[in-house]
Amino acid sequence: MHARTRSIDDGDEDGKAKALGLPGVALAVAHKILTAVKGLWIRSSPWLMLVDIRKLSCPESVGDALHRFRRNTNDFGYNYTLVLLFVAVACVVTKPFSLMVIAALAMLWVWVFYVRASEFHYNGQTYSLRAQAVAMVMFSAFVLMIATNVSQVLMGGLTGGFLLCVGHSVVRAPEPPPEGDAEAQGIVGGFTEAVSGAAKSGYSQLSGALGQMGDMVPNSVRQQFDKVGINF
């Protein structure tokens, strides 16, 4: 009942946001992003525990380093995710051009999938929202990786943040499991399982979206591919 009520409330909020146009939808998307970040903050381990220098030590072997990485990633995975998000935002904010490019792409995504949110008809072809999503991903990748240097800015900062998180997970001694629970994964745990579940769900959705790519291929081109044994 609570889940159904929540879904109805979310639908009402989305409807109100759409009624306000692009600014209202942008505010609704920003609210969802802040809610997601707040959820990461709530799930994260205590930050004082993360930066406790008394826990820092060199691993005794490669096996010990891998053990520390696995345990600390599971315990502090949400903290590491917030660190990476902070680094990404800092990289974008310090580069005004990158900020404008990402803002323009974000507005385009919002307009296509929240304001317009309908099938696209062109030259006798109908393109579903999934097909439009594939096209938007390809266009965004072209803009970020080829047309501009935004991807280099982000990858440079994220690589540094990733190496910092990996280094911390290796040199920090993991917390001992609770007494009487030899199978415990750490003080908080759950991050590894959450990522695995999200990856499986994302793969399923991506497979469904890629299955709609045939909608973007005109019939004449599809027939030519059929002749050589390539089916869409």
mmCIF file of C-alpha atoms in Angstrom:
data_model
loop_
_atom_site.group_PDB
_atom_site.id
_atom_site.type_symbol
_atom_site.label_atom_id
_atom_site.label_comp_id
_atom_site.label_asym_id
_atom_site.label_seq_id
_atom_site.Cartn_x
_atom_site.Cartn_y
_atom_site.Cartn_z
ATOM 1 C CA MET A 1 0.000 0.000 0.000
ATOM 2 C CA HIS A 2 2.820 2.411 0.918
ATOM 3 C CA ALA A 3 4.668 1.610 -2.316
ATOM 4 C CA ARG A 4 1.509 2.215 -4.343
ATOM 5 C CA THR A 5 0.884 5.517 -2.540
ATOM 6 C CA ARG A 6 4.483 6.559 -3.144
ATOM 7 C CA SER A 7 4.226 5.750 -6.866
ATOM 8 C CA ILE A 8 0.993 7.782 -7.116
ATOM 9 C CA ASP A 9 2.643 10.719 -5.354
ATOM 10 C CA ASP A 10 5.660 10.495 -7.663
ATOM 11 C CA GLY A 11 3.343 10.457 -10.657
ATOM 12 C CA ASP A 12 1.543 13.569 -9.367
ATOM 13 C CA GLU A 13 4.855 15.343 -8.835
ATOM 14 C CA ASP A 14 6.045 14.430 -12.334
ATOM 15 C CA GLY A 15 2.746 15.678 -13.779
ATOM 16 C CA LYS A 16 3.047 18.993 -11.934
ATOM 17 C CA ALA A 17 6.652 19.351 -13.083
ATOM 18 C CA LYS A 18 5.694 18.716 -16.723
ATOM 19 C CA ALA A 19 2.903 21.287 -16.433
ATOM 20 C CA LEU A 20 5.509 23.883 -15.447
ATOM 21 C CA GLY A 21 7.546 23.147 -18.565
ATOM 22 C CA LEU A 22 11.301 22.688 -18.835
ATOM 23 C CA PRO A 23 12.191 24.676 -15.664
ATOM 24 C CA GLY A 24 9.776 22.606 -13.583
ATOM 25 C CA VAL A 25 11.093 19.335 -14.977
ATOM 26 C CA ALA A 26 14.682 20.487 -14.410
ATOM 27 C CA LEU A 27 13.861 21.218 -10.770
ATOM 28 C CA ALA A 28 12.183 17.815 -10.429
ATOM 29 C CA VAL A 29 15.239 16.058 -11.876
ATOM 30 C CA ALA A 30 17.546 18.054 -9.590
ATOM 31 C CA HIS A 31 15.385 17.041 -6.622
ATOM 32 C CA LYS A 32 15.687 13.361 -7.586
ATOM 33 C CA ILE A 33 19.458 13.689 -7.934
ATOM 34 C CA LEU A 34 19.731 15.322 -4.507
ATOM 35 C CA THR A 35 17.523 12.581 -3.065
ATOM 36 C CA ALA A 36 19.816 9.928 -4.537
ATOM 37 C CA VAL A 37 22.908 11.671 -3.131
ATOM 38 C CA LYS A 38 21.202 11.935 0.252
ATOM 39 C CA GLY A 39 20.512 8.203 0.103
ATOM 40 C CA LEU A 40 24.201 7.528 -0.533
ATOM 41 C CA TRP A 41 25.103 9.780 2.401
ATOM 42 C CA ILE A 42 22.720 7.954 4.725
ATOM 43 C CA ARG A 43 24.060 4.538 3.703
ATOM 44 C CA SER A 44 27.706 5.562 3.953
ATOM 45 C CA SER A 45 29.887 4.565 6.893
ATOM 46 C CA PRO A 46 31.006 7.165 9.472
ATOM 47 C CA TRP A 47 33.501 9.496 7.805
ATOM 48 C CA LEU A 48 35.676 9.714 10.913
ATOM 49 C CA MET A 49 36.125 5.965 10.674
ATOM 50 C CA LEU A 50 37.090 6.338 7.018
ATOM 51 C CA VAL A 51 39.869 8.858 7.741
ATOM 52 C CA ASP A 52 41.128 7.221 10.941
ATOM 53 C CA ILE A 53 44.912 7.299 10.428
ATOM 54 C CA ARG A 54 45.411 4.719 13.197
ATOM 55 C CA LYS A 55 44.013 2.098 10.833
ATOM 56 C CA LEU A 56 46.553 2.794 8.090
ATOM 57 C CA SER A 57 49.226 0.165 7.516
ATOM 58 C CA CYS A 58 50.999 -1.552 4.655
ATOM 59 C CA PRO A 59 49.510 -4.866 3.516
ATOM 60 C CA GLU A 60 51.636 -7.888 4.285
ATOM 61 C CA SER A 61 51.152 -9.538 0.895
ATOM 62 C CA VAL A 62 49.225 -9.319 -2.357
ATOM 63 C CA GLY A 63 46.579 -11.594 -0.879
ATOM 64 C CA ASP A 64 46.249 -9.303 2.130
ATOM 65 C CA ALA A 65 45.935 -6.292 -0.182
ATOM 66 C CA LEU A 66 43.148 -7.966 -2.154
ATOM 67 C CA HIS A 67 41.400 -8.935 1.083
ATOM 68 C CA ARG A 68 41.577 -5.364 2.318
ATOM 69 C CA PHE A 69 40.295 -4.043 -0.999
ATOM 70 C CA ARG A 70 37.308 -6.399 -0.957
ATOM 71 C CA ARG A 71 36.391 -5.718 2.666
ATOM 72 C CA ASN A 72 36.900 -1.943 2.581
ATOM 73 C CA THR A 73 35.070 -1.607 -0.719
ATOM 74 C CA ASN A 74 32.109 -3.381 0.824
ATOM 75 C CA ASP A 75 32.311 -1.291 4.010
ATOM 76 C CA PHE A 76 33.113 2.119 2.520
ATOM 77 C CA GLY A 77 31.788 1.724 -1.018
ATOM 78 C CA TYR A 78 29.153 4.420 -0.554
ATOM 79 C CA ASN A 79 31.793 6.784 0.838
ATOM 80 C CA TYR A 80 34.034 6.121 -2.150
ATOM 81 C CA THR A 81 31.101 6.764 -4.493
ATOM 82 C CA LEU A 82 30.477 10.152 -2.860
ATOM 83 C CA VAL A 83 34.174 10.997 -3.179
ATOM 84 C CA LEU A 84 34.075 10.205 -6.901
ATOM 85 C CA LEU A 85 30.930 12.302 -7.335
ATOM 86 C CA PHE A 86 32.579 15.208 -5.529
ATOM 87 C CA VAL A 87 35.661 14.939 -7.754
ATOM 88 C CA ALA A 88 33.493 14.829 -10.896
ATOM 89 C CA VAL A 89 31.521 17.905 -9.828
ATOM 90 C CA ALA A 90 34.730 19.751 -8.900
ATOM 91 C CA CYS A 91 36.250 18.982 -12.314
ATOM 92 C CA VAL A 92 33.165 20.274 -14.110
ATOM 93 C CA VAL A 93 32.755 23.401 -11.991
ATOM 94 C CA THR A 94 36.379 24.442 -12.496
ATOM 95 C CA LYS A 95 35.937 24.181 -16.293
ATOM 96 C CA PRO A 96 33.118 26.551 -17.368
ATOM 97 C CA PHE A 97 33.012 25.198 -20.940
ATOM 98 C CA SER A 98 32.599 21.638 -19.691
ATOM 99 C CA LEU A 99 29.848 22.821 -17.361
ATOM 100 C CA MET A 100 27.982 24.462 -20.255
ATOM 101 C CA VAL A 101 28.285 21.364 -22.451
ATOM 102 C CA ILE A 102 27.004 19.032 -19.733
ATOM 103 C CA ALA A 103 24.200 21.457 -18.863
ATOM 104 C CA ALA A 104 23.132 21.621 -22.519
ATOM 105 C CA LEU A 105 23.126 17.827 -22.834
ATOM 106 C CA ALA A 106 21.194 17.497 -19.588
ATOM 107 C CA MET A 107 18.559 19.952 -20.841
ATOM 108 C CA LEU A 108 18.287 18.011 -24.096
ATOM 109 C CA TRP A 109 17.777 14.746 -22.209
ATOM 110 C CA VAL A 110 15.149 16.380 -19.992
ATOM 111 C CA TRP A 111 13.291 17.793 -22.985
ATOM 112 C CA VAL A 112 13.302 14.518 -24.933
ATOM 113 C CA PHE A 113 12.292 12.174 -22.099
ATOM 114 C CA TYR A 114 10.347 14.372 -19.671
ATOM 115 C CA VAL A 115 8.864 17.318 -21.562
ATOM 116 C CA ARG A 116 8.230 15.715 -24.949
ATOM 117 C CA ALA A 117 8.213 12.055 -23.848
ATOM 118 C CA SER A 118 6.545 10.605 -26.950
ATOM 119 C CA GLU A 119 7.356 8.597 -30.041
ATOM 120 C CA PHE A 120 9.147 10.385 -32.871
ATOM 121 C CA HIS A 121 7.899 10.129 -36.459
ATOM 122 C CA TYR A 122 10.250 10.898 -39.331
ATOM 123 C CA ASN A 123 10.182 9.920 -42.995
ATOM 124 C CA GLY A 124 7.486 7.338 -42.443
ATOM 125 C CA GLN A 125 9.346 5.709 -39.536
ATOM 126 C CA THR A 126 8.291 5.612 -35.904
ATOM 127 C CA TYR A 127 11.039 5.757 -33.281
ATOM 128 C CA SER A 128 10.137 4.568 -29.803
ATOM 129 C CA LEU A 129 11.505 6.104 -26.597
ATOM 130 C CA ARG A 130 13.981 3.239 -26.308
ATOM 131 C CA ALA A 131 15.278 3.905 -29.796
ATOM 132 C CA GLN A 132 15.540 7.599 -28.962
ATOM 133 C CA ALA A 133 17.467 6.698 -25.800
ATOM 134 C CA VAL A 134 20.014 4.741 -27.860
ATOM 135 C CA ALA A 135 20.363 7.674 -30.253
ATOM 136 C CA MET A 136 20.798 10.100 -27.345
ATOM 137 C CA VAL A 137 23.484 7.920 -25.779
ATOM 138 C CA MET A 138 25.391 7.809 -29.078
ATOM 139 C CA PHE A 139 25.010 11.568 -29.599
ATOM 140 C CA SER A 140 26.084 12.354 -26.031
ATOM 141 C CA ALA A 141 29.103 10.066 -26.363
ATOM 142 C CA PHE A 142 30.070 11.831 -29.609
ATOM 143 C CA VAL A 143 29.796 15.270 -28.007
ATOM 144 C CA LEU A 144 31.658 14.347 -24.817
ATOM 145 C CA MET A 145 34.402 12.180 -26.337
ATOM 146 C CA ILE A 146 34.988 13.543 -29.844
ATOM 147 C CA ALA A 147 33.506 16.990 -30.350
ATOM 148 C CA THR A 148 34.764 18.381 -27.013
ATOM 149 C CA ASN A 149 37.343 17.581 -24.342
ATOM 150 C CA VAL A 150 34.796 17.178 -21.557
ATOM 151 C CA SER A 151 35.446 13.458 -21.313
ATOM 152 C CA GLN A 152 39.172 14.097 -20.838
ATOM 153 C CA VAL A 153 38.461 16.497 -17.990
ATOM 154 C CA LEU A 154 36.113 14.044 -16.304
ATOM 155 C CA MET A 155 38.282 10.986 -16.887
ATOM 156 C CA GLY A 156 41.352 12.766 -15.555
ATOM 157 C CA GLY A 157 39.610 13.731 -12.324
ATOM 158 C CA LEU A 158 37.783 10.419 -11.929
ATOM 159 C CA THR A 159 40.978 8.462 -12.538
ATOM 160 C CA GLY A 160 42.721 10.392 -9.768
ATOM 161 C CA GLY A 161 39.763 9.902 -7.437
ATOM 162 C CA PHE A 162 39.557 6.198 -8.301
ATOM 163 C CA LEU A 163 43.258 5.666 -7.584
ATOM 164 C CA LEU A 164 42.861 7.534 -4.301
ATOM 165 C CA CYS A 165 39.953 5.297 -3.244
ATOM 166 C CA VAL A 166 41.762 2.125 -4.300
ATOM 167 C CA GLY A 167 44.899 3.198 -2.456
ATOM 168 C CA HIS A 168 42.911 3.943 0.680
ATOM 169 C CA SER A 169 41.137 0.584 0.559
ATOM 170 C CA VAL A 170 44.483 -1.203 0.304
ATOM 171 C CA VAL A 171 46.387 0.606 3.061
ATOM 172 C CA ARG A 172 43.518 0.702 5.563
ATOM 173 C CA ALA A 173 43.167 -2.301 7.849
ATOM 174 C CA PRO A 174 39.569 -3.589 7.619
ATOM 175 C CA GLU A 175 37.313 -3.550 10.622
ATOM 176 C CA PRO A 176 36.979 -6.904 12.416
ATOM 177 C CA PRO A 177 33.652 -8.693 11.862
ATOM 178 C CA PRO A 178 31.157 -8.768 14.748
ATOM 179 C CA GLU A 179 31.797 -11.460 17.331
ATOM 180 C CA GLY A 180 30.059 -14.737 16.659
ATOM 181 C CA ASP A 181 29.509 -13.894 12.976
ATOM 182 C CA ALA A 182 32.394 -15.394 11.052
ATOM 183 C CA GLU A 183 30.614 -14.840 7.749
ATOM 184 C CA ALA A 184 30.122 -11.129 8.270
ATOM 185 C CA GLN A 185 31.304 -8.987 5.387
ATOM 186 C CA GLY A 186 32.155 -5.883 7.423
ATOM 187 C CA ILE A 187 30.833 -3.117 9.637
ATOM 188 C CA VAL A 188 28.150 -2.005 7.181
ATOM 189 C CA GLY A 189 28.389 -4.194 4.103
ATOM 190 C CA GLY A 190 25.859 -4.459 1.366
ATOM 191 C CA PHE A 191 27.606 -2.242 -1.177
ATOM 192 C CA THR A 192 28.952 -5.125 -3.245
ATOM 193 C CA GLU A 193 25.580 -6.857 -3.302
ATOM 194 C CA ALA A 194 23.810 -3.593 -4.192
ATOM 195 C CA VAL A 195 26.179 -2.944 -7.091
ATOM 196 C CA SER A 196 25.761 -6.507 -8.367
ATOM 197 C CA GLY A 197 21.972 -6.206 -8.302
ATOM 198 C CA ALA A 198 22.056 -2.827 -10.032
ATOM 199 C CA ALA A 199 24.420 -4.157 -12.696
ATOM 200 C CA LYS A 200 22.106 -7.068 -13.480
ATOM 201 C CA SER A 201 19.087 -4.768 -13.700
ATOM 202 C CA GLY A 202 20.978 -2.295 -15.880
ATOM 203 C CA TYR A 203 22.149 -5.059 -18.211
ATOM 204 C CA SER A 204 18.579 -6.266 -18.640
ATOM 205 C CA GLN A 205 17.346 -2.769 -19.477
ATOM 206 C CA LEU A 206 20.260 -2.174 -21.853
ATOM 207 C CA SER A 207 19.526 -5.410 -23.689
ATOM 208 C CA GLY A 208 15.931 -4.321 -24.138
ATOM 209 C CA ALA A 209 17.013 -0.911 -25.437
ATOM 210 C CA LEU A 210 19.509 -2.389 -27.885
ATOM 211 C CA GLY A 211 16.774 -4.687 -29.106
ATOM 212 C CA GLN A 212 14.897 -1.578 -30.240
ATOM 213 C CA MET A 213 17.762 -0.269 -32.376
ATOM 214 C CA GLY A 214 16.150 -1.847 -35.405
ATOM 215 C CA ASP A 215 13.485 0.855 -35.142
ATOM 216 C CA MET A 216 16.099 3.394 -36.168
ATOM 217 C CA VAL A 217 17.037 1.587 -39.382
ATOM 218 C CA PRO A 218 14.927 2.406 -42.470
ATOM 219 C CA ASN A 219 13.270 -0.498 -44.257
ATOM 220 C CA SER A 220 15.424 -0.059 -47.359
ATOM 221 C CA VAL A 221 18.628 -0.300 -45.347
ATOM 222 C CA ARG A 222 17.254 -3.207 -43.327
ATOM 223 C CA GLN A 223 16.518 -5.118 -46.517
ATOM 224 C CA GLN A 224 20.086 -4.622 -47.709
ATOM 225 C CA PHE A 225 21.427 -6.006 -44.439
ATOM 226 C CA ASP A 226 19.007 -8.930 -44.632
ATOM 227 C CA LYS A 227 20.546 -9.925 -47.945
ATOM 228 C CA VAL A 228 23.946 -10.387 -46.312
ATOM 229 C CA GLY A 229 22.506 -12.253 -43.328
ATOM 230 C CA ILE A 230 22.400 -9.416 -40.762
ATOM 231 C CA ASN A 231 19.051 -9.227 -39.024
ATOM 232 C CA PHE A 232 17.770 -6.366 -36.871
#
